[in-house]
XYZ file of C-alpha atoms in Angstrom:
255
model
C 46.554 91.361 -0.966
C 43.115 90.126 0.119
C 41.545 88.366 3.067
C 38.562 86.149 2.318
C 35.607 87.168 4.493
C 33.027 84.756 3.085
C 32.040 83.293 -0.264
C 32.779 85.952 -2.876
C 33.612 88.633 -0.270
C 37.134 89.945 0.326
C 38.878 92.669 2.299
C 41.668 94.463 0.408
C 44.977 95.246 2.126
C 47.492 98.034 1.559
C 49.342 95.722 -0.865
C 46.656 96.526 -3.469
C 47.231 100.302 -3.446
C 47.783 101.962 -6.819
C 50.096 104.896 -7.661
C 47.452 107.587 -8.147
C 45.625 107.520 -4.815
C 46.446 105.414 -1.717
C 42.699 104.907 -1.208
C 42.314 103.192 -4.597
C 43.561 99.828 -5.834
C 45.853 99.056 -8.726
C 43.945 97.055 -11.345
C 46.481 94.209 -11.209
C 45.317 92.761 -7.884
C 41.652 93.260 -8.857
C 42.215 91.387 -12.135
C 43.987 88.567 -10.304
C 41.125 88.364 -7.793
C 38.674 88.076 -10.694
C 40.799 85.256 -12.161
C 40.840 83.596 -8.725
C 37.044 83.607 -8.474
C 36.563 82.538 -12.109
C 38.819 79.525 -11.505
C 36.280 78.399 -8.877
C 33.323 78.912 -11.238
C 32.074 75.845 -13.166
C 35.540 74.309 -13.637
C 35.705 71.488 -16.147
C 38.706 69.273 -16.957
C 40.130 69.988 -20.388
C 39.092 73.650 -20.524
C 41.722 76.361 -19.969
C 41.451 80.127 -19.633
C 42.419 81.712 -22.950
C 41.119 85.277 -22.735
C 40.203 87.663 -19.924
C 38.792 91.147 -20.565
C 38.336 93.593 -17.680
C 36.434 96.883 -18.038
C 36.817 99.515 -15.329
C 33.824 101.728 -14.508
C 35.264 103.521 -11.470
C 38.265 103.397 -9.133
C 38.228 100.357 -6.851
C 38.666 101.379 -3.187
C 41.014 99.661 -0.765
C 38.044 98.264 1.095
C 35.654 95.318 1.183
C 34.818 93.883 -2.234
C 32.217 91.476 -3.541
C 32.982 89.348 -6.600
C 30.052 87.678 -8.364
C 30.553 85.265 -11.263
C 28.294 83.510 -13.745
C 28.397 81.148 -16.721
C 27.343 82.951 -19.904
C 27.767 80.009 -22.248
C 28.702 76.426 -21.423
C 29.590 74.609 -24.634
C 31.535 71.425 -25.295
C 34.515 73.224 -26.826
C 34.299 76.723 -25.361
C 32.952 78.241 -22.194
C 32.237 81.915 -21.513
C 32.189 83.272 -17.971
C 31.440 86.698 -16.518
C 32.436 88.439 -13.309
C 31.464 91.633 -11.530
C 33.367 93.427 -8.769
C 31.437 95.781 -6.495
C 31.930 97.686 -3.259
C 29.223 99.278 -1.153
C 26.601 98.064 -3.624
C 28.224 99.830 -6.600
C 29.597 97.864 -9.564
C 33.149 99.003 -10.307
C 34.575 96.353 -12.648
C 33.037 93.923 -15.107
C 34.915 91.066 -16.749
C 34.410 88.401 -19.395
C 36.512 85.267 -19.784
C 36.747 82.492 -22.366
C 37.906 78.973 -21.708
C 38.854 76.788 -24.687
C 39.088 73.001 -24.740
C 42.482 71.325 -24.834
C 43.384 69.478 -28.033
C 46.579 68.301 -29.645
C 47.868 70.891 -32.112
C 51.310 71.374 -33.689
C 52.723 74.475 -31.963
C 54.405 77.200 -33.973
C 57.812 78.553 -32.944
C 57.635 81.220 -30.224
C 60.050 83.753 -28.847
C 62.117 82.770 -25.859
C 62.069 84.964 -22.796
C 65.214 86.804 -21.711
C 66.829 85.425 -18.550
C 65.639 86.796 -15.224
C 68.238 89.400 -14.177
C 69.838 89.023 -10.749
C 68.471 91.086 -7.913
C 69.834 94.636 -7.981
C 68.731 97.307 -5.553
C 68.487 100.022 -8.199
C 65.891 98.182 -10.315
C 62.718 100.241 -10.032
C 63.366 101.240 -6.423
C 62.317 104.882 -6.358
C 58.964 104.594 -8.131
C 57.763 100.995 -8.017
C 59.109 99.589 -4.789
C 59.021 102.577 -2.496
C 55.950 104.555 -3.501
C 52.785 102.470 -3.174
C 51.471 99.140 -1.942
C 51.215 97.217 -5.210
C 54.675 98.286 -6.319
C 56.191 97.010 -3.079
C 54.262 93.713 -3.264
C 56.138 92.515 -6.371
C 59.769 91.682 -7.039
C 60.741 93.697 -10.156
C 63.690 92.837 -12.421
C 64.183 95.084 -15.472
C 65.837 93.696 -18.609
C 65.568 96.902 -20.655
C 64.206 100.325 -19.724
C 63.292 101.211 -16.168
C 60.599 102.706 -14.005
C 62.609 105.935 -14.037
C 62.383 106.702 -17.751
C 59.771 106.886 -20.485
C 59.730 104.499 -23.432
C 59.458 100.736 -24.030
C 60.559 98.399 -21.270
C 60.980 94.700 -20.578
C 60.694 93.488 -17.006
C 60.180 90.347 -14.972
C 57.928 90.328 -11.932
C 56.687 87.964 -9.257
C 54.405 88.262 -6.262
C 56.103 88.487 -2.879
C 52.858 88.367 -0.874
C 49.886 85.983 -1.257
C 47.026 87.112 -3.488
C 44.507 85.646 -1.018
C 45.653 85.004 2.545
C 46.409 81.345 3.160
C 46.185 80.335 -0.518
C 48.860 79.776 -3.155
C 48.260 81.812 -6.345
C 48.136 79.790 -9.553
C 50.140 80.812 -12.666
C 47.147 82.495 -14.346
C 46.633 84.674 -11.270
C 50.338 85.553 -11.357
C 49.949 86.677 -14.974
C 46.825 88.666 -14.145
C 48.385 90.540 -11.231
C 51.360 91.593 -13.380
C 49.807 92.187 -16.826
C 48.210 95.501 -15.875
C 51.667 97.017 -15.309
C 52.448 97.345 -19.021
C 51.659 101.045 -19.142
C 53.325 101.655 -15.796
C 56.717 100.345 -16.934
C 56.558 101.736 -20.502
C 54.930 105.127 -20.006
C 55.260 107.489 -22.959
C 54.736 110.602 -20.804
C 56.139 111.652 -17.452
C 54.340 110.480 -14.315
C 54.812 113.936 -12.788
C 53.210 115.798 -15.710
C 50.403 113.521 -16.939
C 47.753 111.116 -15.776
C 47.485 107.983 -17.918
C 44.970 105.479 -16.601
C 43.727 102.402 -18.430
C 39.976 101.904 -18.759
C 40.363 98.233 -19.638
C 42.744 95.297 -19.741
C 42.688 92.383 -22.183
C 44.842 89.288 -21.556
C 45.056 86.645 -24.309
C 46.928 83.380 -23.695
C 47.735 80.727 -26.296
C 49.121 78.307 -23.708
C 48.923 77.866 -19.977
C 51.607 79.773 -18.038
C 53.951 78.013 -15.634
C 55.979 79.109 -12.634
C 56.013 82.211 -10.455
C 57.980 84.571 -12.733
C 56.202 86.513 -15.500
C 57.941 88.732 -18.064
C 56.403 91.643 -19.956
C 57.769 93.415 -23.029
C 55.683 96.591 -23.132
C 55.345 99.664 -25.339
C 52.919 102.576 -25.001
C 51.801 104.918 -27.791
C 49.835 108.145 -27.283
C 47.491 109.609 -29.878
C 46.787 113.321 -30.538
C 43.427 113.470 -28.750
C 43.818 112.185 -25.201
C 43.904 108.439 -25.847
C 46.679 105.881 -25.741
C 47.354 102.184 -26.133
C 49.774 99.840 -24.385
C 50.713 96.536 -26.023
C 52.611 93.932 -24.028
C 54.024 90.560 -25.013
C 53.850 88.128 -22.095
C 56.375 85.417 -21.232
C 57.052 82.850 -18.549
C 60.402 81.123 -18.037
C 59.598 78.702 -20.886
C 58.911 81.430 -23.470
C 56.096 83.483 -24.969
C 52.586 82.790 -23.647
C 50.400 85.583 -25.031
C 49.716 89.303 -24.974
C 47.989 92.075 -23.053
C 46.549 95.399 -24.189
C 45.339 98.463 -22.308
C 43.290 101.399 -23.614
C 44.388 104.610 -21.912
C 42.773 107.836 -20.796
C 45.484 110.514 -20.970
C 45.398 114.041 -19.509
C 47.761 116.666 -18.068
C 47.995 116.732 -14.293
C 46.085 119.580 -12.690
C 47.884 122.072 -10.452
């Protein structure tokens, strides 16, 4: 999805393309790139990423990007980081992340993830895997719902191309690249009649994810005045790991 040019500078490939405009990126790869750079920022043993919030100011072009990160607060038990994504000198995305210290706690029961369905050619082919770069860069396996219909959906996904050339993505990056698809797989309105674009993405994790497969159980609701909300429960192969939310701008397509 990206080629590293120098420290904090990347060149986006066609695998980052979103569904609305081939010149603009899907937020999933951008979020994963932010997670990738944050993982390299002031790492400390015993602290794990627990929350990542991404705010989108403008479409991110399929072009050269610069990612700058900083430490907002560096405490013994929690650490707050920030990140900014820009292109051509213009800030397009701003993010905040919290790391929380590891400590022994009695876990509460969590939901188990449904099994990963076997590969079937019809799963999401026409919209996700044949229409745009990001959709073709993931392996999609639907448990319920589909990319062809509106309403709630549950799907597994995994990257089929590297996030950064020559580097293996970690599980948090795999979550980040997939979590922004909640509204895409559970749209409440037709793709051909409406535009529904998220202005933010919040990922909250109560344990560290494992493995390459991530599952999302997503549902989108639309209000009466041009706003919507997508809520997604996130799983890995071992069970529930957290949640993601997206605030949506909703409007009829023009023309």
